[in-house]
């Protein structure tokens, strides 16, 4: 594939508005490319225009699974300088929703497989592509592929989520909880005639936050750090002079192996039951996302190969002093390490489909997250350096051929 064809593929993928859905449209685009190259693949549809895609190149072991998700997050078009669902090239950058998270990574995986096939590169093993749906909300696609047995024979796993020129081998888990508070409406001049759902919600949230921080305070993971607790969404009430009859809060937690998701959920259950018993509140909760923390093998052969192959690409970036300063600042804000000389290994709070793929072997597996991207994922004007996209295609080709040599 020439450069124009590689850009055209990414353009077609960006044009699909796969915001928590419509992933089958992306899968159809990838299937045509794979079919034209003679690479075995199948689309596995489910739900309303949703699907996973699985493709294989080579045969036998070792089996290197490579994965990327086809969904993207919502956009606020008014805050974009360009059409988010059009791939725009400007000043050495690509712009578009999903260009970093993570359609460029997925496109690079597919193009690498196609070019290895076209070149007749011998592979002593199998590359298995797992393109998933619903990673951003619940990792539904990865869960389905795992349940269907597509990961049983996998010896190593590479997920092309945006890491930049870094190598992530550990990710925190995630527990999302929605709390509902039901009260009784009344005029605000007669509060005793009603039950204030907002006040009860605020009180129970305070109790939960205090209890969780007390319980997790002494636990820390050497690579992933500590448990993170965030109250991200609160809704309640509809006018200033009425006691609110309902309220809701959404909580996001990033979790570590030392204090599990089940332990955290048990705190919610205990605090809410106790609060309901002692007050006239009607509080309940539901878990909307539950993924475990995973820690791979930092010394694995896959990671060592990535460090060797990626080093010259990292060093050839020719970053200006100002760009290096900005990259360092960005890394500090996100708690990540930064280097212009070495492919660093690290853990991070963001999760991947690896939490579902490796649910039965979360520690010590030959796992890494390595893909094109920067810190603009989920942000307005999401972007990606053009050079990084093409770099990753070359790095993936070399990595796959050497890993399966």
Coordinates of N, CA and C in Angstrom, one line a residue, residues 121-275:
X121 N 6.3 -12.4 3.5 CA 7.2 -12.6 4.7 C 6.9 -13.8 5.5
X122 N 7.8 -14.7 5.7 CA 7.6 -16.0 6.4 C 7.3 -15.7 7.9
X123 N 6.3 -16.3 8.4 CA 5.9 -16.2 9.8 C 5.9 -17.6 10.5
X124 N 6.7 -17.7 11.5 CA 6.7 -19.0 12.2 C 5.7 -18.8 13.4
X125 N 4.5 -18.8 13.1 CA 3.4 -18.5 14.1 C 2.3 -17.8 13.5
X126 N 1.4 -17.2 14.3 CA 0.2 -16.6 13.9 C 0.0 -15.2 14.4
X127 N -0.3 -14.3 13.5 CA -0.8 -12.9 14.0 C -2.3 -13.0 14.0
X128 N -3.0 -12.8 15.1 CA -4.4 -12.8 15.2 C -4.9 -11.4 15.6
X129 N -5.6 -10.8 14.6 CA -6.2 -9.5 14.8 C -7.6 -9.6 15.5
X130 N -7.7 -8.8 16.6 CA -9.0 -8.8 17.3 C -9.5 -7.3 17.3
X131 N -10.4 -7.0 16.4 CA -10.9 -5.6 16.3 C -12.3 -5.6 17.0
X132 N -12.4 -4.8 18.0 CA -13.5 -4.9 19.0 C -14.5 -3.7 18.9
X133 N -15.7 -4.0 19.4 CA -16.7 -3.0 19.6 C -16.8 -2.6 21.1
X134 N -17.3 -1.4 21.4 CA -17.7 -1.1 22.7 C -16.6 -1.0 23.8
X135 N -15.4 -0.7 23.4 CA -14.3 -0.6 24.4 C -14.6 0.5 25.3
X136 N -15.1 1.7 24.8 CA -15.2 2.9 25.6 C -16.3 2.7 26.7
X137 N -17.2 1.9 26.5 CA -18.3 1.7 27.5 C -18.5 0.2 27.7
X138 N -17.7 -0.3 28.7 CA -17.9 -1.6 29.2 C -17.1 -2.7 28.5
X139 N -16.4 -2.4 27.5 CA -15.5 -3.4 26.8 C -16.3 -4.7 26.4
X140 N -17.5 -4.4 25.9 CA -18.4 -5.5 25.5 C -17.9 -6.4 24.4
X141 N -17.3 -5.8 23.4 CA -16.7 -6.6 22.3 C -15.6 -7.6 22.8
X142 N -14.7 -7.1 23.6 CA -13.6 -7.9 24.1 C -14.2 -9.0 25.0
X143 N -15.2 -8.7 25.8 CA -15.8 -9.7 26.6 C -16.4 -10.8 25.8
X144 N -17.1 -10.4 24.7 CA -17.7 -11.4 23.8 C -16.6 -12.3 23.2
X145 N -15.6 -11.7 22.6 CA -14.5 -12.5 22.0 C -13.9 -13.5 23.0
X146 N -13.7 -13.0 24.2 CA -13.1 -13.9 25.3 C -14.1 -15.0 25.6
X147 N -15.3 -14.7 25.7 CA -16.3 -15.8 26.0 C -16.5 -16.8 24.9
X148 N -16.2 -16.3 23.7 CA -16.3 -17.2 22.5 C -15.1 -18.0 22.2
X149 N -14.0 -17.8 23.0 CA -12.8 -18.6 22.9 C -11.8 -18.1 22.0
X150 N -11.9 -16.9 21.5 CA -10.9 -16.4 20.6 C -9.5 -16.0 21.2
X151 N -9.5 -16.1 22.5 CA -8.2 -15.7 23.2 C -7.5 -16.9 23.8
X152 N -8.2 -18.1 23.8 CA -7.7 -19.3 24.4 C -6.3 -19.7 24.0
X153 N -6.0 -19.5 22.7 CA -4.7 -20.0 22.2 C -3.6 -18.9 22.1
X154 N -3.9 -17.7 22.7 CA -3.0 -16.6 22.5 C -1.8 -16.7 23.5
X155 N -0.6 -16.4 22.9 CA 0.6 -16.5 23.7 C 1.1 -15.1 24.1
X156 N 0.7 -14.1 23.4 CA 1.1 -12.7 23.7 C 0.1 -11.8 23.2
X157 N -0.1 -10.6 23.8 CA -1.1 -9.6 23.4 C -0.5 -8.2 23.3
X158 N -0.8 -7.6 22.1 CA -0.4 -6.2 21.9 C -1.6 -5.5 21.5
X159 N -1.9 -4.4 22.3 CA -3.1 -3.6 22.0 C -2.5 -2.2 21.6
X160 N -3.0 -1.7 20.4 CA -2.4 -0.5 19.8 C -3.1 0.7 20.2
X161 N -3.4 0.8 21.5 CA -4.0 2.0 22.1 C -2.8 3.1 22.1
X162 N -3.2 4.4 22.2 CA -2.2 5.4 22.1 C -1.2 5.4 23.2
X163 N 0.0 5.1 23.0 CA 1.1 5.2 24.0 C 2.2 6.2 23.6
X164 N 2.1 6.7 22.4 CA 3.3 7.4 21.9 C 4.4 6.5 21.7
X165 N 5.6 7.0 21.8 CA 6.8 6.1 21.7 C 7.2 5.6 23.1
X166 N 6.2 5.0 23.8 CA 6.4 4.4 25.1 C 5.7 3.0 25.1
X167 N 6.0 2.2 26.1 CA 5.5 0.8 26.1 C 4.8 0.6 27.5
X168 N 3.5 0.5 27.4 CA 2.7 0.3 28.7 C 2.5 -1.2 28.9
X169 N 2.8 -1.7 30.1 CA 2.7 -3.1 30.4 C 1.7 -3.4 31.6
X170 N 1.1 -2.3 32.1 CA 0.2 -2.5 33.2 C -0.8 -1.4 33.2
X171 N -2.1 -1.7 33.5 CA -3.2 -0.8 33.5 C -4.1 -1.0 34.7
X172 N -4.5 0.1 35.2 CA -5.5 0.0 36.3 C -6.8 -0.6 35.8
X173 N -7.6 -1.1 36.8 CA -8.9 -1.5 36.5 C -9.9 -0.4 36.6
X174 N -11.1 -0.6 36.3 CA -12.1 0.5 36.4 C -13.4 0.0 36.9
X175 N -14.0 0.7 37.8 CA -15.3 0.4 38.4 C -16.1 1.7 38.3
X176 N -17.2 1.6 37.5 CA -18.1 2.8 37.4 C -19.4 2.4 38.1
X177 N -19.9 3.3 39.0 CA -21.1 3.1 39.8 C -22.0 4.2 39.6
X178 N -23.3 3.9 39.4 CA -24.4 4.9 39.4 C -25.2 4.8 40.6
X179 N -25.4 5.9 41.3 CA -26.2 5.9 42.6 C -27.5 6.7 42.3
X180 N -28.6 6.1 42.6 CA -29.9 6.8 42.5 C -30.5 7.0 43.8
X181 N -31.0 8.2 44.0 CA -31.7 8.6 45.2 C -33.1 9.0 44.9
X182 N -34.1 8.4 45.6 CA -35.5 8.6 45.3 C -36.1 9.3 46.6
X183 N -36.8 10.4 46.4 CA -37.4 11.1 47.5 C -38.9 11.3 47.2
X184 N -39.3 12.5 47.7 CA -40.7 12.8 47.6 C -40.8 14.4 47.4
X185 N -41.5 14.8 46.3 CA -41.5 16.2 46.0 C -42.4 16.9 47.0
X186 N -42.1 18.2 47.2 CA -42.9 19.1 48.0 C -42.5 20.5 47.7
X187 N -43.3 21.5 48.2 CA -43.0 22.9 48.1 C -41.8 23.1 49.0
X188 N -40.9 24.0 48.6 CA -39.7 24.2 49.4 C -40.0 24.9 50.7
X189 N -41.1 25.6 50.8 CA -41.5 26.2 52.0 C -42.0 25.2 53.1
X190 N -42.2 24.0 52.6 CA -42.6 22.9 53.5 C -41.8 21.7 53.3
X191 N -40.5 21.8 53.7 CA -39.6 20.6 53.4 C -40.0 19.4 54.1
X192 N -40.6 19.5 55.3 CA -40.9 18.3 56.0 C -42.1 17.5 55.3
X193 N -42.7 18.1 54.4 CA -43.8 17.3 53.7 C -43.2 16.5 52.5
X194 N -41.9 16.7 52.3 CA -41.2 15.9 51.2 C -40.0 15.2 51.7
X195 N -39.3 14.5 50.8 CA -38.1 13.8 51.1 C -37.1 14.3 50.1
X196 N -36.0 15.0 50.5 CA -35.1 15.7 49.6 C -34.1 14.7 49.1
X197 N -34.3 14.3 47.8 CA -33.4 13.2 47.2 C -32.0 13.8 47.0
X198 N -31.8 15.1 46.8 CA -30.5 15.6 46.6 C -29.7 15.6 47.8
X199 N -30.3 16.1 48.9 CA -29.6 16.1 50.2 C -29.2 14.7 50.6
X200 N -30.1 13.7 50.5 CA -29.7 12.3 50.8 C -28.5 11.8 49.9
X201 N -28.6 12.2 48.7 CA -27.5 11.8 47.8 C -26.2 12.4 48.2
X202 N -26.2 13.6 48.5 CA -24.9 14.3 48.9 C -24.4 13.7 50.2
X203 N -25.3 13.3 51.1 CA -24.8 12.7 52.4 C -24.2 11.4 52.2
X204 N -24.9 10.5 51.4 CA -24.4 9.2 51.1 C -23.1 9.2 50.3
X205 N -23.0 10.2 49.4 CA -21.8 10.3 48.7 C -20.6 10.6 49.6
X206 N -20.8 11.5 50.5 CA -19.8 11.9 51.5 C -19.4 10.7 52.3
X207 N -20.4 9.9 52.8 CA -20.1 8.7 53.6 C -19.3 7.7 52.8
X208 N -19.7 7.5 51.5 CA -19.0 6.5 50.6 C -17.5 7.0 50.4
X209 N -17.4 8.2 50.0 CA -16.0 8.7 49.7 C -15.1 8.6 50.9
X210 N -15.6 9.0 52.1 CA -14.8 8.8 53.3 C -14.4 7.4 53.6
X211 N -15.4 6.5 53.5 CA -15.1 5.1 53.8 C -14.1 4.5 52.8
X212 N -14.3 4.8 51.5 CA -13.4 4.3 50.5 C -12.0 4.8 50.7
X213 N -11.8 6.1 51.0 CA -10.5 6.6 51.1 C -9.8 6.1 52.4
X214 N -10.6 5.9 53.4 CA -10.0 5.2 54.6 C -9.6 3.8 54.3
X215 N -10.4 3.1 53.6 CA -10.1 1.7 53.3 C -8.9 1.5 52.4
X216 N -8.7 2.4 51.4 CA -7.7 2.2 50.4 C -6.4 3.0 50.7
X217 N -6.4 3.8 51.7 CA -5.3 4.7 51.9 C -4.0 4.0 52.1
X218 N -4.0 2.8 52.6 CA -2.7 2.1 52.9 C -2.3 1.1 51.8
X219 N -3.0 1.1 50.7 CA -2.7 0.2 49.6 C -2.2 1.0 48.4
X220 N -1.1 0.5 47.9 CA -0.5 1.1 46.7 C 0.2 0.1 45.9
X221 N 0.1 0.2 44.6 CA 0.8 -0.8 43.7 C 2.1 -0.1 43.2
X222 N 3.2 -0.9 43.2 CA 4.5 -0.3 42.8 C 4.5 0.3 41.4
X223 N 3.7 -0.2 40.5 CA 3.7 0.3 39.1 C 2.5 1.2 38.9
X224 N 1.4 0.9 39.4 CA 0.1 1.6 39.1 C -0.3 2.7 40.1
X225 N 0.4 2.7 41.2 CA 0.0 3.7 42.2 C -1.2 3.3 43.1
X226 N -2.0 4.3 43.4 CA -3.1 4.1 44.3 C -4.5 4.1 43.6
X227 N -5.5 3.7 44.4 CA -6.8 3.8 43.9 C -7.3 5.2 43.7
X228 N -8.0 5.4 42.6 CA -8.5 6.8 42.3 C -10.0 6.8 42.4
X229 N -10.6 7.8 43.1 CA -12.0 7.9 43.3 C -12.5 9.2 42.8
X230 N -13.4 9.2 41.8 CA -13.9 10.5 41.3 C -15.4 10.5 41.2
X231 N -16.1 11.6 41.7 CA -17.5 11.8 41.5 C -17.6 12.7 40.2
X232 N -18.0 12.1 39.1 CA -17.9 12.8 37.8 C -19.2 13.5 37.4
X233 N -20.4 12.9 37.8 CA -21.7 13.4 37.3 C -22.6 13.5 38.4
X234 N -23.4 14.6 38.6 CA -24.5 14.7 39.6 C -25.6 15.4 38.9
X235 N -26.8 14.8 39.0 CA -28.0 15.4 38.5 C -29.1 15.3 39.6
X236 N -29.9 16.4 39.7 CA -31.0 16.3 40.7 C -31.8 17.6 40.8
X237 N -33.1 17.5 41.0 CA -33.9 18.7 41.1 C -34.3 19.3 39.8
X238 N -35.3 20.1 39.8 CA -35.7 20.7 38.5 C -36.1 22.2 38.7
X239 N -36.3 22.7 39.9 CA -36.6 24.1 40.1 C -36.2 24.5 41.5
X240 N -36.0 25.8 41.7 CA -35.5 26.3 42.9 C -36.4 26.2 44.1
X241 N -37.7 26.2 43.9 CA -38.7 26.2 45.0 C -39.4 24.9 45.2
X242 N -38.8 23.8 44.8 CA -39.4 22.5 44.9 C -38.4 21.5 45.5
X243 N -38.8 20.8 46.5 CA -38.0 19.7 47.1 C -37.8 18.6 46.0
X244 N -36.6 18.3 45.7 CA -36.3 17.3 44.6 C -36.7 15.9 45.0
X245 N -37.4 15.2 44.0 CA -37.9 13.9 44.3 C -36.9 12.8 43.8
X246 N -35.9 13.2 43.0 CA -34.9 12.3 42.5 C -33.6 12.9 42.3
X247 N -32.5 12.1 42.4 CA -31.2 12.6 42.1 C -30.3 11.4 41.8
X248 N -29.2 11.7 41.0 CA -28.4 10.6 40.6 C -26.9 11.1 40.5
X249 N -26.0 10.2 40.8 CA -24.6 10.5 40.7 C -23.9 9.4 40.0
X250 N -22.8 9.7 39.3 CA -22.0 8.7 38.6 C -20.6 8.8 39.1
X251 N -20.0 7.7 39.5 CA -18.7 7.6 40.1 C -17.8 6.7 39.3
X252 N -16.6 7.2 39.1 CA -15.6 6.5 38.3 C -14.4 6.2 39.3
X253 N -14.0 5.0 39.4 CA -12.8 4.6 40.2 C -11.8 3.8 39.3
X254 N -10.6 4.1 39.5 CA -9.5 3.4 38.9 C -8.8 2.5 39.9
X255 N -8.7 1.2 39.7 CA -8.4 0.3 40.7 C -7.1 -0.5 40.5
X256 N -6.6 -1.0 41.6 CA -5.4 -1.7 41.6 C -5.6 -3.1 42.2
X257 N -4.7 -4.1 41.9 CA -4.9 -5.4 42.4 C -4.9 -5.6 43.9
X258 N -4.3 -4.6 44.6 CA -4.2 -4.7 46.1 C -5.5 -4.4 46.8
X259 N -6.4 -3.7 46.1 CA -7.7 -3.5 46.7 C -8.7 -3.6 45.5
X260 N -9.4 -4.7 45.5 CA -10.1 -5.2 44.3 C -11.4 -4.4 44.1
X261 N -12.0 -4.6 42.9 CA -13.3 -4.0 42.5 C -14.4 -4.6 43.5
X262 N -14.3 -5.9 43.8 CA -15.3 -6.5 44.6 C -15.3 -5.8 46.0
X263 N -14.1 -5.6 46.5 CA -13.9 -4.9 47.8 C -14.5 -3.5 47.8
X264 N -14.3 -2.8 46.7 CA -14.9 -1.5 46.6 C -16.4 -1.5 46.5
X265 N -16.9 -2.4 45.7 CA -18.4 -2.5 45.6 C -19.0 -2.9 47.0
X266 N -18.3 -3.7 47.7 CA -18.9 -4.0 49.0 C -19.1 -2.8 50.0
X267 N -18.2 -1.8 49.8 CA -18.3 -0.6 50.6 C -19.6 0.2 50.2
X268 N -19.8 0.2 48.9 CA -21.0 0.9 48.4 C -22.3 0.2 49.1
X269 N -22.3 -1.1 49.0 CA -23.4 -1.9 49.5 C -23.6 -1.6 51.0
X270 N -22.5 -1.7 51.7 CA -22.6 -1.5 53.2 C -23.1 -0.1 53.6
X271 N -22.5 0.9 53.0 CA -22.8 2.3 53.3 C -24.2 2.6 53.0
X272 N -24.7 2.2 51.8 CA -26.0 2.5 51.3 C -27.1 1.8 52.2
X273 N -26.8 0.5 52.5 CA -27.8 -0.2 53.3 C -27.9 0.4 54.7
X274 N -26.8 0.8 55.3 CA -26.8 1.5 56.6 C -27.5 2.8 56.5
X275 N -27.2 3.6 55.5 CA -27.9 4.9 55.4 C -29.4 4.8 55.2

